[in-house]
Amino acid sequence: MYRIGEVAEMLHLKTHVLRFWEMEFPQIEPMRTDTGHRVYSEKDVGLLRRIQQLLHEQGMTIEGAKRVLSGSAIIDENEPQRVVAVPDAAFMNMLENELVSIRNLLSFNTRP
């Protein structure tokens, strides 16, 4: 377990940045001591490192990093700066059905 100052030092960040990220990324859940001080687990520190990598090293926005962490977007490995949205399965099924309907209409209209 690490106190906020220790985590800030490890990541070369200011403590206010860590507190801000806590508000922006609900996945970060430090425990509180009886005196109200934050105590971060290894899991929290790993997540903070990942957030730092996404924001500072890859130049993502907070919204982009949130999407990557939630799994609704992935990073294009060929272009690390590019985030690709993961399509919603229900939407893709609806789109496929629409395209099949259009194809059927077009093939029906072109018959002699």
GROMACS .gro file of C-alpha atoms in nm:
model
  112
    1MET     CA    1   0.000   0.000   0.000
    2TYR     CA    2   0.126   0.343  -0.094
    3ARG     CA    3   0.036   0.691   0.025
    4ILE     CA    4  -0.049   0.956  -0.233
    5GLY     CA    5   0.289   1.126  -0.196
    6GLU     CA    6   0.472   0.800  -0.262
    7VAL     CA    7   0.265   0.729  -0.574
    8ALA     CA    8   0.315   1.084  -0.700
    9GLU     CA    9   0.689   1.045  -0.656
   10MET     CA   10   0.696   0.705  -0.831
   11LEU     CA   11   0.507   0.843  -1.131
   12HIS     CA   12   0.675   1.184  -1.130
   13LEU     CA   13   0.338   1.357  -1.092
   14LYS     CA   14   0.193   1.612  -0.855
   15THR     CA   15  -0.054   1.489  -0.594
   16HIS     CA   16  -0.328   1.715  -0.731
   17VAL     CA   17  -0.301   1.531  -1.065
   18LEU     CA   18  -0.369   1.201  -0.889
   19ARG     CA   19  -0.668   1.350  -0.706
   20PHE     CA   20  -0.800   1.487  -1.037
   21TRP     CA   21  -0.760   1.150  -1.208
   22GLU     CA   22  -0.956   0.990  -0.921
   23MET     CA   23  -1.250   1.212  -1.013
   24GLU     CA   24  -1.217   1.141  -1.386
   25PHE     CA   25  -1.153   0.766  -1.370
   26PRO     CA   26  -1.389   0.583  -1.134
   27GLN     CA   27  -1.174   0.269  -1.165
   28ILE     CA   28  -0.920   0.431  -0.932
   29GLU     CA   29  -1.037   0.343  -0.583
   30PRO     CA   30  -0.782   0.425  -0.315
   31MET     CA   31  -0.868   0.316   0.035
   32ARG     CA   32  -0.882   0.570   0.316
   33THR     CA   33  -0.706   0.545   0.649
   34ASP     CA   34  -0.884   0.629   0.972
   35THR     CA   35  -0.746   0.980   0.934
   36GLY     CA   36  -0.882   1.011   0.579
   37HIS     CA   37  -0.553   0.979   0.392
   38ARG     CA   38  -0.552   0.798   0.059
   39VAL     CA   39  -0.378   0.462   0.037
   40TYR     CA   40  -0.326   0.311  -0.309
   41SER     CA   41  -0.301  -0.061  -0.383
   42GLU     CA   42  -0.071  -0.215  -0.644
   43LYS     CA   43  -0.376  -0.239  -0.873
   44ASP     CA   44  -0.440   0.136  -0.834
   45VAL     CA   45  -0.076   0.218  -0.906
   46GLY     CA   46  -0.083  -0.002  -1.219
   47LEU     CA   47  -0.398   0.171  -1.339
   48LEU     CA   48  -0.244   0.512  -1.272
   49ARG     CA   49   0.063   0.410  -1.474
   50ARG     CA   50  -0.163   0.304  -1.761
   51ILE     CA   51  -0.352   0.635  -1.746
   52GLN     CA   52  -0.023   0.823  -1.744
   53GLN     CA   53   0.093   0.626  -2.048
   54LEU     CA   54  -0.229   0.696  -2.239
   55LEU     CA   55  -0.239   1.066  -2.154
   56HIS     CA   56   0.126   1.169  -2.141
   57GLU     CA   57   0.308   0.925  -2.367
   58GLN     CA   58   0.042   0.859  -2.630
   59GLY     CA   59  -0.111   1.206  -2.617
   60MET     CA   60  -0.469   1.092  -2.569
   61THR     CA   61  -0.746   1.303  -2.427
   62ILE     CA   62  -0.909   1.205  -2.100
   63GLU     CA   63  -1.219   1.096  -2.293
   64GLY     CA   64  -1.008   0.877  -2.522
   65ALA     CA   65  -0.830   0.719  -2.226
   66LYS     CA   66  -1.165   0.654  -2.058
   67ARG     CA   67  -1.289   0.474  -2.370
   68VAL     CA   68  -0.975   0.261  -2.390
   69LEU     CA   69  -0.994   0.169  -2.021
   70SER     CA   70  -1.364   0.086  -2.042
   71GLY     CA   71  -1.304  -0.137  -2.345
   72SER     CA   72  -1.523   0.067  -2.580
   73ALA     CA   73  -1.218   0.165  -2.785
   74ILE     CA   74  -0.884   0.012  -2.871
   75ILE     CA   75  -0.551   0.161  -2.969
   76ASP     CA   76  -0.449   0.103  -3.330
   77GLU     CA   77  -0.108  -0.060  -3.286
   78ASN     CA   78   0.004   0.066  -3.628
   79GLU     CA   79  -0.069   0.423  -3.525
   80PRO     CA   80  -0.040   0.454  -3.144
   81GLN     CA   81  -0.197   0.802  -3.154
   82ARG     CA   82  -0.513   0.662  -3.315
   83VAL     CA   83  -0.799   0.518  -3.114
   84VAL     CA   84  -1.050   0.300  -3.291
   85ALA     CA   85  -1.402   0.266  -3.154
   86VAL     CA   86  -1.523  -0.085  -3.089
   87PRO     CA   87  -1.856  -0.118  -3.270
   88ASP     CA   88  -2.167  -0.204  -3.074
   89ALA     CA   89  -2.285  -0.557  -3.166
   90ALA     CA   90  -2.655  -0.463  -3.178
   91PHE     CA   91  -2.580  -0.170  -3.407
   92MET     CA   92  -2.369  -0.388  -3.635
   93ASN     CA   93  -2.651  -0.647  -3.660
   94MET     CA   94  -2.902  -0.375  -3.746
   95LEU     CA   95  -2.664  -0.233  -4.006
   96GLU     CA   96  -2.609  -0.575  -4.162
   97ASN     CA   97  -2.987  -0.634  -4.183
   98GLU     CA   98  -3.036  -0.295  -4.348
   99LEU     CA   99  -2.765  -0.365  -4.604
  100VAL     CA  100  -2.913  -0.706  -4.686
  101SER     CA  101  -3.253  -0.540  -4.733
  102ILE     CA  102  -3.104  -0.279  -4.966
  103ARG     CA  103  -2.921  -0.547  -5.164
  104ASN     CA  104  -3.245  -0.746  -5.199
  105LEU     CA  105  -3.431  -0.436  -5.316
  106LEU     CA  106  -3.166  -0.354  -5.571
  107SER     CA  107  -3.148  -0.708  -5.705
  108PHE     CA  108  -3.529  -0.728  -5.723
  109ASN     CA  109  -3.547  -0.400  -5.918
  110THR     CA  110  -3.281  -0.509  -6.171
  111ARG     CA  111  -3.455  -0.833  -6.272
  112PRO     CA  112  -3.605  -0.833  -6.628
   0.00000   0.00000   0.00000
